[in-house]
Structures are given as C-alpha cells and as structure tokens.
mmCIF file of C-alpha atoms in Angstrom:
data_model
loop_
_atom_site.group_PDB
_atom_site.id
_atom_site.type_symbol
_atom_site.label_atom_id
_atom_site.label_comp_id
_atom_site.label_asym_id
_atom_site.label_seq_id
_atom_site.Cartn_x
_atom_site.Cartn_y
_atom_site.Cartn_z
ATOM 1 C CA MET A 967 -1.364 0.964 10.421
ATOM 2 C CA MET A 968 -3.013 4.398 10.177
ATOM 3 C CA SER A 969 -5.801 4.416 7.624
ATOM 4 C CA GLY A 970 -6.709 7.074 5.104
ATOM 5 C CA ASN A 971 -9.833 7.996 7.057
ATOM 6 C CA GLN A 972 -7.749 8.478 10.200
ATOM 7 C CA GLU A 973 -5.646 11.043 8.347
ATOM 8 C CA GLY A 974 -8.683 13.102 7.387
ATOM 9 C CA GLN A 975 -9.306 11.565 3.970
ATOM 10 C CA VAL A 976 -12.865 10.774 3.023
ATOM 11 C CA GLY A 977 -13.687 7.652 1.089
ATOM 12 C CA ASN A 978 -15.601 7.424 -2.170
ATOM 13 C CA LYS A 979 -19.330 7.309 -1.410
ATOM 14 C CA ASP A 980 -20.038 5.538 -4.660
ATOM 15 C CA GLU A 981 -18.226 2.462 -3.387
ATOM 16 C CA SER A 982 -20.345 2.187 -0.253
ATOM 17 C CA GLY A 983 -23.695 2.620 -1.887
ATOM 18 C CA GLY A 984 -24.340 5.948 -0.133
ATOM 19 C CA GLY A 985 -25.675 6.737 3.324
ATOM 20 C CA GLY A 986 -23.918 6.228 6.617
ATOM 21 C CA CYS A 987 -21.772 8.791 8.399
ATOM 22 C CA GLY A 988 -20.176 10.046 5.187
ATOM 23 C CA ARG A 989 -16.712 8.634 5.957
ATOM 24 C CA ASN A 990 -17.379 5.378 4.070
ATOM 25 C CA CYS A 991 -16.031 3.476 7.082
ATOM 26 C CA LEU A 992 -16.429 -0.120 8.261
ATOM 27 C CA SER A 993 -18.647 0.661 11.234
ATOM 28 C CA THR A 994 -22.362 -0.228 11.252
ATOM 29 C CA CYS A 995 -23.314 3.287 10.129
ATOM 30 C CA CYS A 996 -21.767 2.779 6.688
ATOM 31 C CA LEU A 997 -21.355 -0.991 6.427
ATOM 32 C CA LEU A 998 -24.870 -2.097 7.421
ATOM 33 C CA GLN A 999 -27.058 1.002 7.423
ATOM 34 C CA GLY A 1000 -25.352 2.636 4.458
ATOM 35 C CA GLY A 1001 -26.214 -0.113 1.954
ATOM 36 C CA ALA A 1002 -22.598 -1.131 1.380
ATOM 37 C CA LYS A 1003 -21.613 -3.609 -1.315
ATOM 38 C CA LEU A 1004 -18.215 -5.213 -0.883
ATOM 39 C CA PRO A 1005 -16.494 -7.980 -2.836
ATOM 40 C CA LEU A 1006 -16.969 -11.432 -1.332
ATOM 41 C CA TYR A 1007 -14.688 -14.454 -1.448
ATOM 42 C CA SER A 1008 -16.394 -17.652 -0.273
ATOM 43 C CA PHE A 1009 -14.075 -20.479 0.744
ATOM 44 C CA SER A 1010 -14.804 -24.177 0.957
ATOM 45 C CA LYS A 1011 -13.989 -25.902 4.248
ATOM 46 C CA SER A 1012 -13.529 -29.147 2.354
ATOM 47 C CA ALA A 1013 -10.883 -27.735 -0.011
ATOM 48 C CA LYS A 1014 -8.266 -30.358 -0.789
ATOM 49 C CA ASP A 1015 -4.656 -29.946 0.232
ATOM 50 C CA SER A 1016 -2.503 -28.865 -2.687
ATOM 51 C CA GLY A 1017 0.341 -31.037 -1.373
ATOM 52 C CA ARG A 1018 2.885 -28.537 -2.670
ATOM 53 C CA SER A 1019 6.067 -27.631 -0.858
ATOM 54 C CA LEU A 1020 8.408 -24.642 -0.792
ATOM 55 C CA GLU A 1021 10.604 -26.298 -3.408
ATOM 56 C CA GLU A 1022 7.860 -26.437 -6.034
ATOM 57 C CA LYS A 1023 6.752 -23.596 -8.275
ATOM 58 C CA VAL A 1024 2.996 -23.345 -7.995
ATOM 59 C CA PRO A 1025 0.275 -21.403 -9.790
ATOM 60 C CA HIS A 1026 -1.758 -18.977 -7.756
ATOM 61 C CA SER A 1027 -5.134 -20.082 -6.459
ATOM 62 C CA LEU A 1028 -8.308 -18.117 -7.189
ATOM 63 C CA PHE A 1029 -7.992 -16.659 -3.692
ATOM 64 C CA LEU A 1030 -4.383 -15.564 -4.059
ATOM 65 C CA ASP A 1031 -4.935 -14.317 -7.611
ATOM 66 C CA ARG A 1032 -7.781 -12.080 -6.467
ATOM 67 C CA LEU A 1033 -5.972 -10.910 -3.327
ATOM 68 C CA LEU A 1034 -2.808 -9.881 -5.167
ATOM 69 C CA LYS A 1035 -4.719 -8.298 -8.051
ATOM 70 C CA VAL A 1036 -6.867 -6.120 -5.788
ATOM 71 C CA TRP A 1037 -3.906 -5.338 -3.522
ATOM 72 C CA GLU A 1038 -1.961 -4.146 -6.584
ATOM 73 C CA ASP A 1039 -4.904 -1.932 -7.516
ATOM 74 C CA ARG A 1040 -4.755 -0.301 -4.074
ATOM 75 C CA ARG A 1041 -1.021 0.217 -4.489
ATOM 76 C CA LEU A 1042 -1.498 1.964 -7.806
ATOM 77 C CA ARG A 1043 -4.186 4.145 -6.229
ATOM 78 C CA GLY A 1044 -1.641 5.369 -3.691
ATOM 79 C CA LEU A 1045 -3.292 4.016 -0.535
ATOM 80 C CA PHE A 1046 -0.027 2.851 1.046
ATOM 81 C CA HIS A 1047 2.405 4.931 3.065
ATOM 82 C CA HIS A 1048 5.255 3.708 0.899
ATOM 83 C CA ASP A 1049 5.798 1.623 -2.236
ATOM 84 C CA ILE A 1050 7.127 -1.694 -0.968
ATOM 85 C CA THR A 1051 8.002 -2.739 -4.529
ATOM 86 C CA ALA A 1052 10.625 0.034 -4.597
ATOM 87 C CA CYS A 1053 12.225 -0.940 -1.273
ATOM 88 C CA GLU A 1054 15.603 -2.666 -1.250
ATOM 89 C CA THR A 1055 15.675 -6.264 0.009
ATOM 90 C CA LYS A 1056 18.508 -8.708 0.538
ATOM 91 C CA ILE A 1057 19.248 -12.098 2.061
ATOM 92 C CA LEU A 1058 22.121 -11.963 4.512
ATOM 93 C CA PRO A 1059 24.932 -14.457 3.950
ATOM 94 C CA GLY A 1060 25.175 -17.164 6.565
ATOM 95 C CA GLU A 1061 23.617 -20.380 7.812
ATOM 96 C CA HIS A 1062 20.124 -19.005 8.435
ATOM 97 C CA GLY A 1063 19.636 -16.656 5.495
ATOM 98 C CA PHE A 1064 17.883 -13.848 7.382
ATOM 99 C CA ILE A 1065 15.934 -11.509 5.086
ATOM 100 C CA VAL A 1066 16.079 -7.720 5.499
ATOM 101 C CA VAL A 1067 14.128 -4.992 3.718
ATOM 102 C CA LEU A 1068 14.812 -1.256 3.933
ATOM 103 C CA VAL A 1069 11.648 0.758 4.616
ATOM 104 C CA GLU A 1070 12.997 4.151 5.612
ATOM 105 C CA GLY A 1071 10.851 6.115 8.040
ATOM 106 C CA ARG A 1072 8.205 3.385 8.406
ATOM 107 C CA ASP A 1073 7.643 4.000 12.139
ATOM 108 C CA LEU A 1074 7.088 7.709 11.574
ATOM 109 C CA LYS A 1075 3.944 6.931 9.558
ATOM 110 C CA LYS A 1076 2.602 4.064 11.632
ATOM 111 C CA ARG A 1077 -0.064 4.710 14.235
ATOM 112 C CA PRO A 1078 1.524 4.694 17.706
ATOM 113 C CA THR A 1079 0.542 1.921 20.110
ATOM 114 C CA GLU A 1080 -2.309 3.123 22.333
ATOM 115 C CA PHE A 1081 -2.081 0.606 25.152
ATOM 116 C CA GLY A 1082 0.416 -0.759 27.666
ATOM 117 C CA LEU A 1083 2.682 -3.662 26.760
ATOM 118 C CA ASP A 1084 2.582 -5.285 30.195
ATOM 119 C CA LYS A 1085 -0.751 -7.111 29.772
ATOM 120 C CA VAL A 1086 -1.484 -9.632 27.030
ATOM 121 C CA LEU A 1087 -5.254 -9.441 27.605
ATOM 122 C CA GLN A 1088 -6.859 -6.009 27.594
ATOM 123 C CA ASN A 1089 -10.419 -4.936 26.957
ATOM 124 C CA PHE A 1090 -11.440 -3.471 23.611
ATOM 125 C CA ASP A 1091 -11.752 0.324 23.757
ATOM 126 C CA GLY A 1092 -13.873 1.806 20.972
ATOM 127 C CA ARG A 1093 -12.527 5.300 21.694
ATOM 128 C CA LYS A 1094 -9.124 4.248 20.396
ATOM 129 C CA PHE A 1095 -8.226 3.414 16.836
ATOM 130 C CA ASN A 1096 -9.771 0.188 15.589
ATOM 131 C CA PHE A 1097 -10.527 -1.305 12.197
ATOM 132 C CA THR A 1098 -14.152 -0.158 12.030
ATOM 133 C CA LYS A 1099 -12.672 3.322 11.452
ATOM 134 C CA ILE A 1100 -10.805 2.483 8.253
ATOM 135 C CA GLY A 1101 -12.270 3.325 4.869
ATOM 136 C CA GLN A 1102 -13.981 0.787 2.640
ATOM 137 C CA GLU A 1103 -11.429 1.602 -0.064
ATOM 138 C CA GLU A 1104 -8.890 -0.253 2.092
ATOM 139 C CA VAL A 1105 -10.927 -3.465 1.991
ATOM 140 C CA LEU A 1106 -9.973 -6.107 -0.576
ATOM 141 C CA PHE A 1107 -12.930 -8.399 0.065
ATOM 142 C CA ARG A 1108 -14.905 -10.259 2.678
ATOM 143 C CA PHE A 1109 -13.818 -13.796 3.526
ATOM 144 C CA GLU A 1110 -16.678 -16.149 4.404
ATOM 145 C CA GLU A 1111 -17.415 -19.859 4.362
ATOM 146 C CA SER A 1112 -19.211 -20.948 1.207
ATOM 147 C CA GLU A 1113 -22.838 -22.042 1.508
ATOM 148 C CA THR A 1114 -22.409 -24.319 -1.507
ATOM 149 C CA ASP A 1115 -19.084 -25.834 -0.399
ATOM 150 C CA GLU A 1116 -17.435 -24.349 -3.488
ATOM 151 C CA ALA A 1117 -15.013 -21.451 -3.594
ATOM 152 C CA ARG A 1118 -16.171 -18.422 -5.554
ATOM 153 C CA TYR A 1119 -15.628 -14.682 -5.845
ATOM 154 C CA LEU A 1120 -18.324 -12.011 -6.226
ATOM 155 C CA GLU A 1121 -17.286 -8.476 -7.163
ATOM 156 C CA HIS A 1122 -20.374 -6.769 -5.712
ATOM 157 C CA ALA A 1123 -22.159 -8.480 -2.839
ATOM 158 C CA PRO A 1124 -24.537 -6.642 -0.483
ATOM 159 C CA VAL A 1125 -23.650 -6.680 3.194
ATOM 160 C CA MET A 1126 -26.773 -7.930 4.946
ATOM 161 C CA ALA A 1127 -28.060 -5.972 7.944
ATOM 162 C CA SER A 1128 -27.568 -8.990 10.203
ATOM 163 C CA ALA A 1129 -24.020 -9.659 8.998
ATOM 164 C CA CYS A 1130 -20.808 -9.512 11.006
ATOM 165 C CA PRO A 1131 -18.310 -10.011 8.197
ATOM 166 C CA ASN A 1132 -14.758 -11.260 8.181
ATOM 167 C CA VAL A 1133 -12.749 -8.623 6.312
ATOM 168 C CA ILE A 1134 -9.431 -8.736 4.461
ATOM 169 C CA ALA A 1135 -7.946 -5.238 4.215
ATOM 170 C CA ILE A 1136 -4.621 -3.777 3.176
ATOM 171 C CA ASN A 1137 -1.884 -3.057 5.684
ATOM 172 C CA VAL A 1138 -1.137 0.541 4.774
ATOM 173 C CA SER A 1139 2.448 0.135 6.063
ATOM 174 C CA PRO A 1140 3.467 -3.054 4.225
ATOM 175 C CA ILE A 1141 6.786 -4.841 4.645
ATOM 176 C CA ALA A 1142 6.222 -7.265 1.747
ATOM 177 C CA TYR A 1143 4.117 -7.660 -1.372
ATOM 178 C CA GLY A 1144 0.471 -8.423 -0.722
ATOM 179 C CA HIS A 1145 0.650 -7.449 2.973
ATOM 180 C CA VAL A 1146 -2.892 -7.639 4.315
ATOM 181 C CA LEU A 1147 -4.923 -7.909 7.509
ATOM 182 C CA LEU A 1148 -7.563 -10.528 8.277
ATOM 183 C CA ILE A 1149 -10.108 -9.061 10.705
ATOM 184 C CA PRO A 1150 -12.544 -11.718 11.971
ATOM 185 C CA ARG A 1151 -16.128 -10.622 12.656
ATOM 186 C CA ILE A 1152 -15.106 -6.982 12.464
ATOM 187 C CA LEU A 1153 -18.289 -5.558 13.990
ATOM 188 C CA ASP A 1154 -17.980 -7.722 17.100
ATOM 189 C CA CYS A 1155 -15.029 -5.479 18.037
ATOM 190 C CA MET A 1156 -13.095 -8.292 19.728
ATOM 191 C CA PRO A 1157 -9.811 -7.434 21.460
ATOM 192 C CA GLN A 1158 -6.523 -8.931 20.298
ATOM 193 C CA ARG A 1159 -6.835 -12.409 21.782
ATOM 194 C CA ILE A 1160 -7.028 -15.835 20.161
ATOM 195 C CA ASP A 1161 -10.240 -17.851 20.143
ATOM 196 C CA ARG A 1162 -10.720 -21.178 18.390
ATOM 197 C CA GLU A 1163 -13.117 -19.948 15.724
ATOM 198 C CA SER A 1164 -10.904 -17.045 14.658
ATOM 199 C CA PHE A 1165 -7.722 -19.117 14.543
ATOM 200 C CA LEU A 1166 -9.464 -21.699 12.360
ATOM 201 C CA LEU A 1167 -10.520 -18.873 10.036
ATOM 202 C CA ALA A 1168 -6.853 -17.841 9.720
ATOM 203 C CA MET A 1169 -5.979 -21.467 8.955
ATOM 204 C CA HIS A 1170 -8.553 -21.488 6.159
ATOM 205 C CA MET A 1171 -7.005 -18.314 4.751
ATOM 206 C CA ALA A 1172 -3.579 -19.971 4.595
ATOM 207 C CA ARG A 1173 -5.031 -23.138 3.062
ATOM 208 C CA GLU A 1174 -7.071 -21.212 0.502
ATOM 209 C CA ALA A 1175 -3.922 -19.592 -0.897
ATOM 210 C CA GLN A 1176 -2.594 -23.058 -1.819
ATOM 211 C CA ASN A 1177 0.877 -21.590 -1.835
ATOM 212 C CA PRO A 1178 3.573 -22.083 0.821
ATOM 213 C CA TYR A 1179 4.959 -18.606 0.161
ATOM 214 C CA PHE A 1180 1.790 -17.015 1.559
ATOM 215 C CA ARG A 1181 2.035 -16.981 5.354
ATOM 216 C CA VAL A 1182 -0.377 -15.828 8.042
ATOM 217 C CA GLY A 1183 0.927 -14.381 11.302
ATOM 218 C CA TYR A 1184 -0.424 -13.363 14.691
ATOM 219 C CA ASN A 1185 1.012 -11.017 17.336
ATOM 220 C CA SER A 1186 -0.375 -10.905 20.851
ATOM 221 C CA LEU A 1187 -0.400 -7.731 22.885
ATOM 222 C CA GLY A 1188 3.011 -7.428 24.488
ATOM 223 C CA ALA A 1189 4.501 -9.133 21.417
ATOM 224 C CA PHE A 1190 4.053 -6.056 19.234
ATOM 225 C CA ALA A 1191 0.500 -6.160 18.021
ATOM 226 C CA THR A 1192 -0.124 -2.423 17.597
ATOM 227 C CA ILE A 1193 -3.951 -2.421 17.486
ATOM 228 C CA ASN A 1194 -6.138 -3.974 20.187
ATOM 229 C CA HIS A 1195 -8.748 -5.202 17.704
ATOM 230 C CA LEU A 1196 -8.534 -8.876 16.739
ATOM 231 C CA HIS A 1197 -6.570 -9.301 13.525
ATOM 232 C CA PHE A 1198 -4.030 -11.481 11.757
ATOM 233 C CA GLN A 1199 -1.470 -10.388 9.177
ATOM 234 C CA ALA A 1200 -0.425 -12.125 5.969
ATOM 235 C CA TYR A 1201 1.743 -11.540 2.928
ATOM 236 C CA TYR A 1202 3.395 -13.201 -0.045
ATOM 237 C CA LEU A 1203 7.182 -13.616 -0.035
ATOM 238 C CA THR A 1204 8.882 -16.023 -2.432
ATOM 239 C CA GLU A 1205 11.685 -16.989 -0.074
ATOM 240 C CA PRO A 1206 11.684 -19.565 2.724
ATOM 241 C CA PHE A 1207 11.666 -18.004 6.171
ATOM 242 C CA PRO A 1208 14.722 -18.888 8.283
ATOM 243 C CA VAL A 1209 12.465 -20.355 10.981
ATOM 244 C CA GLU A 1210 10.941 -22.691 8.378
ATOM 245 C CA LYS A 1211 14.395 -24.064 7.564
ATOM 246 C CA ALA A 1212 15.420 -24.636 11.183
ATOM 247 C CA PRO A 1213 15.798 -28.260 12.336
ATOM 248 C CA THR A 1214 13.273 -29.587 14.834
ATOM 249 C CA GLN A 1215 13.003 -32.388 17.364
ATOM 250 C CA ARG A 1216 9.759 -34.306 17.963
ATOM 251 C CA ILE A 1217 8.671 -34.085 21.600
ATOM 252 C CA ALA A 1218 5.058 -35.306 21.577
ATOM 253 C CA THR A 1219 2.255 -36.797 19.499
ATOM 254 C CA LEU A 1220 -1.285 -36.182 20.729
ATOM 255 C CA GLY A 1221 -4.224 -38.531 20.433
ATOM 256 C CA SER A 1222 -5.613 -36.438 17.584
ATOM 257 C CA GLY A 1223 -2.457 -37.165 15.582
ATOM 258 C CA VAL A 1224 -1.052 -33.659 15.993
ATOM 259 C CA LYS A 1225 2.744 -33.812 16.246
ATOM 260 C CA ILE A 1226 4.612 -31.288 18.394
ATOM 261 C CA SER A 1227 8.296 -30.501 17.917
ATOM 262 C CA GLN A 1228 10.684 -27.895 19.255
ATOM 263 C CA LEU A 1229 13.037 -25.722 17.266
ATOM 264 C CA LEU A 1230 16.732 -26.549 17.328
ATOM 265 C CA HIS A 1231 19.714 -24.338 16.442
ATOM 266 C CA TYR A 1232 17.503 -21.260 16.064
ATOM 267 C CA PRO A 1233 17.885 -18.115 18.193
ATOM 268 C CA VAL A 1234 14.226 -18.098 19.315
ATOM 269 C CA GLY A 1235 12.838 -20.971 21.351
ATOM 270 C CA GLY A 1236 9.574 -22.216 19.895
ATOM 271 C CA LEU A 1237 7.178 -25.088 19.303
ATOM 272 C CA VAL A 1238 6.105 -26.437 15.918
ATOM 273 C CA PHE A 1239 2.710 -28.093 15.374
ATOM 274 C CA LYS A 1240 1.892 -30.341 12.410
ATOM 275 C CA GLY A 1241 -0.430 -33.172 11.424
ATOM 276 C CA GLY A 1242 -3.770 -34.208 12.863
ATOM 277 C CA SER A 1243 -6.664 -35.934 11.156
ATOM 278 C CA SER A 1244 -8.106 -32.595 9.989
ATOM 279 C CA PRO A 1245 -7.274 -28.879 9.907
ATOM 280 C CA GLU A 1246 -9.734 -28.480 12.774
ATOM 281 C CA ASP A 1247 -7.659 -30.838 14.930
ATOM 282 C CA LEU A 1248 -4.481 -28.898 14.293
ATOM 283 C CA SER A 1249 -6.188 -25.548 14.808
ATOM 284 C CA ASP A 1250 -7.794 -26.659 18.071
ATOM 285 C CA VAL A 1251 -4.451 -27.771 19.533
ATOM 286 C CA ILE A 1252 -2.569 -24.604 18.652
ATOM 287 C CA SER A 1253 -5.502 -22.475 19.814
ATOM 288 C CA SER A 1254 -5.418 -24.204 23.200
ATOM 289 C CA ALA A 1255 -1.701 -23.474 23.496
ATOM 290 C CA CYS A 1256 -2.230 -19.820 22.544
ATOM 291 C CA ILE A 1257 -5.099 -19.433 25.001
ATOM 292 C CA PHE A 1258 -2.931 -20.919 27.752
ATOM 293 C CA LEU A 1259 -0.189 -18.358 27.081
ATOM 294 C CA GLN A 1260 -2.447 -15.320 26.822
ATOM 295 C CA ASP A 1261 -4.506 -16.258 29.893
ATOM 296 C CA ASN A 1262 -1.257 -16.438 31.851
ATOM 297 C CA ASN A 1263 0.067 -13.120 30.538
ATOM 298 C CA PHE A 1264 2.827 -14.466 28.315
ATOM 299 C CA PRO A 1265 3.407 -12.496 25.080
ATOM 300 C CA TYR A 1266 3.732 -14.694 22.007
ATOM 301 C CA ASN A 1267 3.699 -14.774 18.227
ATOM 302 C CA ALA A 1268 2.367 -17.452 15.892
ATOM 303 C CA LEU A 1269 3.120 -18.210 12.241
ATOM 304 C CA ILE A 1270 0.826 -20.295 10.035
ATOM 305 C CA SER A 1271 3.129 -21.766 7.423
ATOM 306 C CA ASP A 1272 3.130 -24.262 4.561
ATOM 307 C CA SER A 1273 -0.478 -23.568 3.484
ATOM 308 C CA GLY A 1274 -1.774 -24.178 6.986
ATOM 309 C CA LYS A 1275 0.001 -27.490 7.519
ATOM 310 C CA GLN A 1276 2.611 -26.161 9.979
ATOM 311 C CA ILE A 1277 2.302 -23.635 12.800
ATOM 312 C CA PHE A 1278 5.110 -22.062 14.826
ATOM 313 C CA LEU A 1279 4.416 -20.816 18.365
ATOM 314 C CA LEU A 1280 7.097 -18.395 19.605
ATOM 315 C CA PRO A 1281 6.872 -16.855 23.099
ATOM 316 C CA GLN A 1282 9.027 -13.793 23.750
ATOM 317 C CA CYS A 1283 9.979 -11.277 26.451
ATOM 318 C CA TYR A 1284 11.477 -8.282 24.598
ATOM 319 C CA ALA A 1285 8.888 -5.746 25.783
ATOM 320 C CA GLU A 1286 9.550 -6.686 29.401
ATOM 321 C CA LYS A 1287 13.303 -6.310 28.973
ATOM 322 C CA ARG A 1288 12.842 -2.967 27.262
ATOM 323 C CA ALA A 1289 10.581 -1.705 30.059
ATOM 324 C CA GLN A 1290 13.233 -2.669 32.616
ATOM 325 C CA GLY A 1291 15.944 -0.765 30.767
ATOM 326 C CA LYS A 1292 17.827 -3.905 29.745
ATOM 327 C CA VAL A 1293 17.966 -3.078 26.045
ATOM 328 C CA SER A 1294 20.907 -0.981 24.896
ATOM 329 C CA ARG A 1295 20.449 2.456 23.367
ATOM 330 C CA GLU A 1296 22.119 1.207 20.181
ATOM 331 C CA ILE A 1297 19.415 -1.451 19.736
ATOM 332 C CA LEU A 1298 16.598 0.917 20.702
ATOM 333 C CA GLU A 1299 17.731 3.413 18.067
ATOM 334 C CA LYS A 1300 17.198 0.781 15.371
ATOM 335 C CA GLN A 1301 13.457 0.903 16.231
ATOM 336 C CA VAL A 1302 12.955 -2.798 15.561
ATOM 337 C CA ASN A 1303 9.914 -4.172 17.352
ATOM 338 C CA PRO A 1304 10.154 -7.955 17.054
ATOM 339 C CA ALA A 1305 6.758 -9.233 15.926
ATOM 340 C CA ILE A 1306 6.060 -12.517 14.116
ATOM 341 C CA TRP A 1307 7.815 -11.567 10.880
ATOM 342 C CA GLU A 1308 11.017 -10.622 12.693
ATOM 343 C CA LEU A 1309 10.944 -13.757 14.853
ATOM 344 C CA GLY A 1310 10.492 -15.745 11.650
ATOM 345 C CA GLY A 1311 13.605 -14.127 10.175
ATOM 346 C CA HIS A 1312 12.232 -11.284 7.993
ATOM 347 C CA PHE A 1313 13.264 -7.815 9.225
ATOM 348 C CA ALA A 1314 12.031 -4.395 8.138
ATOM 349 C CA LEU A 1315 14.788 -1.867 8.902
ATOM 350 C CA LYS A 1316 14.100 1.875 8.986
ATOM 351 C CA ARG A 1317 17.595 3.330 8.571
ATOM 352 C CA ARG A 1318 19.956 2.797 5.660
ATOM 353 C CA GLN A 1319 22.914 2.462 7.993
ATOM 354 C CA ASP A 1320 21.235 -0.440 9.806
ATOM 355 C CA TYR A 1321 20.361 -2.063 6.482
ATOM 356 C CA GLU A 1322 23.910 -1.792 5.137
ATOM 357 C CA GLU A 1323 25.491 -3.004 8.385
ATOM 358 C CA ALA A 1324 23.040 -5.865 9.002
ATOM 359 C CA SER A 1325 24.680 -9.261 9.409
ATOM 360 C CA GLU A 1326 23.669 -12.737 10.442
ATOM 361 C CA GLY A 1327 25.524 -12.269 13.717
ATOM 362 C CA SER A 1328 23.727 -9.057 14.665
ATOM 363 C CA ILE A 1329 20.295 -10.449 13.781
ATOM 364 C CA TYR A 1330 20.996 -13.695 15.629
ATOM 365 C CA SER A 1331 22.108 -11.863 18.780
ATOM 366 C CA PHE A 1332 19.021 -9.647 18.713
ATOM 367 C CA LEU A 1333 16.676 -12.623 18.419
ATOM 368 C CA GLU A 1334 18.479 -14.422 21.240
ATOM 369 C CA MET A 1335 17.713 -11.435 23.458
ATOM 370 C CA VAL A 1336 14.059 -11.523 22.414
ATOM 371 C CA SER A 1337 13.681 -15.215 23.258
ATOM 372 C CA LEU A 1338 12.966 -16.756 26.651
ATOM 373 C CA SER A 1339 15.879 -18.322 28.496
ATOM 374 C CA GLU A 1340 16.372 -22.043 27.902
ATOM 375 C CA GLU A 1341 15.269 -22.844 31.457
ATOM 376 C CA ARG A 1342 12.087 -20.789 31.304
ATOM 377 C CA PHE A 1343 11.201 -22.048 27.856
ATOM 378 C CA ALA A 1344 11.624 -25.647 29.041
ATOM 379 C CA GLU A 1345 9.279 -24.983 31.967
ATOM 380 C CA MET A 1346 6.699 -23.349 29.735
ATOM 381 C CA LYS A 1347 6.948 -26.160 27.182
ATOM 382 C CA GLY A 1348 6.306 -28.757 29.875
ATOM 383 C CA ASN A 1349 3.224 -26.974 31.162
ATOM 384 C CA ILE A 1350 1.801 -26.506 27.667
ATOM 385 C CA LEU A 1351 2.312 -30.189 26.871
ATOM 386 C CA GLU A 1352 0.656 -31.180 30.145
ATOM 387 C CA ALA A 1353 -2.305 -28.948 29.392
ATOM 388 C CA LEU A 1354 -2.695 -30.375 25.898
ATOM 389 C CA ALA A 1355 -2.355 -33.942 27.140
ATOM 390 C CA ASN A 1356 -5.183 -33.257 29.590
ATOM 391 C CA GLY A 1357 -7.364 -32.110 26.716
ATOM 392 C CA GLY A 1358 -7.451 -28.433 27.599
ATOM 393 C CA VAL A 1359 -5.908 -25.610 29.571
ATOM 394 C CA LYS A 1360 -8.299 -25.150 32.479
ATOM 395 C CA ASP A 1361 -6.826 -27.707 34.896
ATOM 396 C CA ILE A 1362 -3.206 -26.774 34.312
ATOM 397 C CA MET A 1363 -4.042 -23.072 34.664
ATOM 398 C CA GLU A 1364 -5.637 -23.714 38.061
ATOM 399 C CA ARG A 1365 -2.650 -25.776 39.212
ATOM 400 C CA ALA A 1366 -0.199 -23.170 37.943
ATOM 401 C CA GLU A 1367 -2.034 -20.445 39.819
ATOM 402 C CA ARG A 1368 -1.950 -22.475 43.044
ATOM 403 C CA ASP A 1369 1.767 -23.111 42.586
ATOM 404 C CA GLY A 1370 2.481 -19.467 41.872
ATOM 405 C CA LYS A 1371 3.596 -20.163 38.305
ATOM 406 C CA PHE A 1372 2.761 -18.175 35.158
ATOM 407 C CA VAL A 1373 1.289 -15.306 37.168
ATOM 408 C CA SER A 1374 3.951 -12.763 36.268
ATOM 409 C CA ASN A 1375 6.170 -12.357 33.251
ATOM 410 C CA ASP A 1376 9.239 -14.444 32.486
ATOM 411 C CA PRO A 1377 11.719 -14.352 35.393
ATOM 412 C CA SER A 1378 14.594 -14.555 32.912
ATOM 413 C CA CYS A 1379 13.695 -11.008 31.890
ATOM 414 C CA LYS A 1380 14.311 -9.791 35.448
ATOM 415 C CA ASN A 1381 17.781 -11.121 36.007
#
C-alpha cells in the first residue's frame, strides 16, 4: 500500500489549503497546521437497518454513492498502481464458488512488510511507513458521527486544530472495485490492534453502506496486515463470498442476545457472530473475542458482513508454518498471503499461470493449511466462549497464563 508521497510525488497544495511541510500529507503539519479542508461524511448512530439480503438488488446509500464516486475519480486520476477494472476475474466451478482475480505483479508494487510476523501486538513506530505519510489526494473523506443524528456529506469541511479524524482513503493496490482503508483517529497513531471504539466505527461503516455487497475486513499482525497503523479494509463486490454461503452450527447464545455459531464444511475454522439487542452489543462481543486472541498472540482475521449484521472471526497459523519451512516452494512461489479476503474466498493471484490453473481443489487445500487444526480450534473456541460467558477476557487470560495455554503460537503449526 505504498502511497504517491512515498514514491516521491508531491500532492496538490491547493487541496490542503496551503502551509504544512509541503508534501500535503496527513500528519499534523499539513492536516491541522496547514489549514486543510477535507470532505466530511457524518453518519447517524441511529440509522435504521435496511433489512436487505444478498439476494436482493439494492440502491446505493448516500455513503456508498459518495465513496464509489470519489474512488472512481481517484482511479481516473491515475492514483492506483493498477486498474482493477481491467483485471480478469472468474468464479471457480465447484461447491464453494471461490473467486479469483488476476492482478499481475501486485506484490512488486506493494510496500514490503516492515515488522516481524511472530508477534500480533507490536508498538507503533513512526519511523516506518504509516498512514500519516500518505497524500491528501488519497483521502476520499472523513468519517465521523453526526452531531445532528442525521447523515450528511460536506465537500469542503475544515479540519479543526483539536481534531483527530477518522479517515477513509484509497488502497493504492486494490483487489476489487471501491477498495478503501478506514483509518480510525489517524493522528493518534495507534498500532494494528483492535479496541472496542474502533471496531464499532468499522461496524458503522458497514451499516452505513446499506448494501450486503460492501464488506469490511480486518487483518491482525501475523495474519498479513502489512502496515502497523490501525486500519480496516473494505470494498464492493457483487458476489457472495464463499464463507458467507458456508453452513453454520449454533454453539452459544449470550445474555445480550448475540448468537455464536461455528463454520461447517469450510476449509477454515471460524466463529460467526450475529444478533444482539443493538449493534453495540454485537460489536462489544466480537471486540472482546478479538482482544482475547491478540493479547494471547494468536493471528486472526475478521470480516464484517451483511451490512454489519454478521461477523466472521477466523484465526490462522500460515505465517508460523511458513517461518518453520513447512510451506512448499510451489506454494511460496504463488506469493499468496492469506489475509481476510483470501480466507473469505476471494483470491488475488499475481501470475497468469496460477490464475489459469486455479481450481476449487487447490484453493481448498491451501486454506486448509492456513487454518488451525480441528483440535486446536476446538480448544480456542472453548476458551473464547468461557471468556465471553464471564463477561470479559481478563479472568480467562489469567487462568490460561497460569495453565500455560495461549502463551505461544498454535502447536498444530509445529508438528
């Protein structure tokens, strides 16, 4: 996700209002002290559920209309490393309907990962690439809660000196139409770790789209987040994800009304969260589960689906297996790093040969390797459910530490 500014390009000063360091960046020098004016989308927390499903054709919301319109403008201005609209895409025949897109040479243009993959929690390092260094031309708009409880969009809104805005920016290496980043409280420079406030913000983003084809994803460190600066990804794809079609089995219902299920007949073991008396209830439960995993050094991915009504939590151990030399050269040469989109069933392939030879069997086998073993997943599931039943993660974390559990990575990756 290398930005234009990181490649030596200088942004347009007219867009920032002048002043600052001259790079028209998103740091305080240009964003607060430079008199920047950025578009602002204000969302309403009380927005009603559209009630639409994947089977229904739906009109775009104000939010999604604006996002796709401004994203298309950035595409026409040549701010992306490739034109995703010109990339070949196909659905593989088979039970799951895995989706593959050919983006040749994508990894050659992406910024290399600047941290180790063995620790899920790492401190923010301002010397390394982070999103305050991107240009304001890459920003679509700010995303803030409405003061009037009504959604609205302002084309030119001053950034107040005391502000710490939530920013929606383009992903300069997109794998689908409308591929963007949500960067909560960008100037707080938070590392890539879930907190309750930020996850709820991502839930509001999914809900505001009012369209089940707009999904929001999260990758922890060790599960192929490439930047250690808190962010979510999102894009618009008018096909159901294979993981969304997988059958599930109910395993628990919490006092808040949140229902927890597990995936069945899918190559990646995962939990599915739905329901609750409010979006806050659902967000709080999934946040607690995410915090439990990251505090115990387990890499994971999360997918906010169905306009924020359904969330998939998918732990994985591919980076550990790769570090131990347990991934074949043939697979390594494909350069597929399984993040949330891949675990959900949407693959960006970099070589034409891999695209032409892709099959349901090869994708399924790869995802099976990425997933935890059945035994380890069952153990993790039980501990997460116990933590949630106790109303939090603190007690179960202390017990797990005493018992010697969840201190190291998945033992199934070491066999």
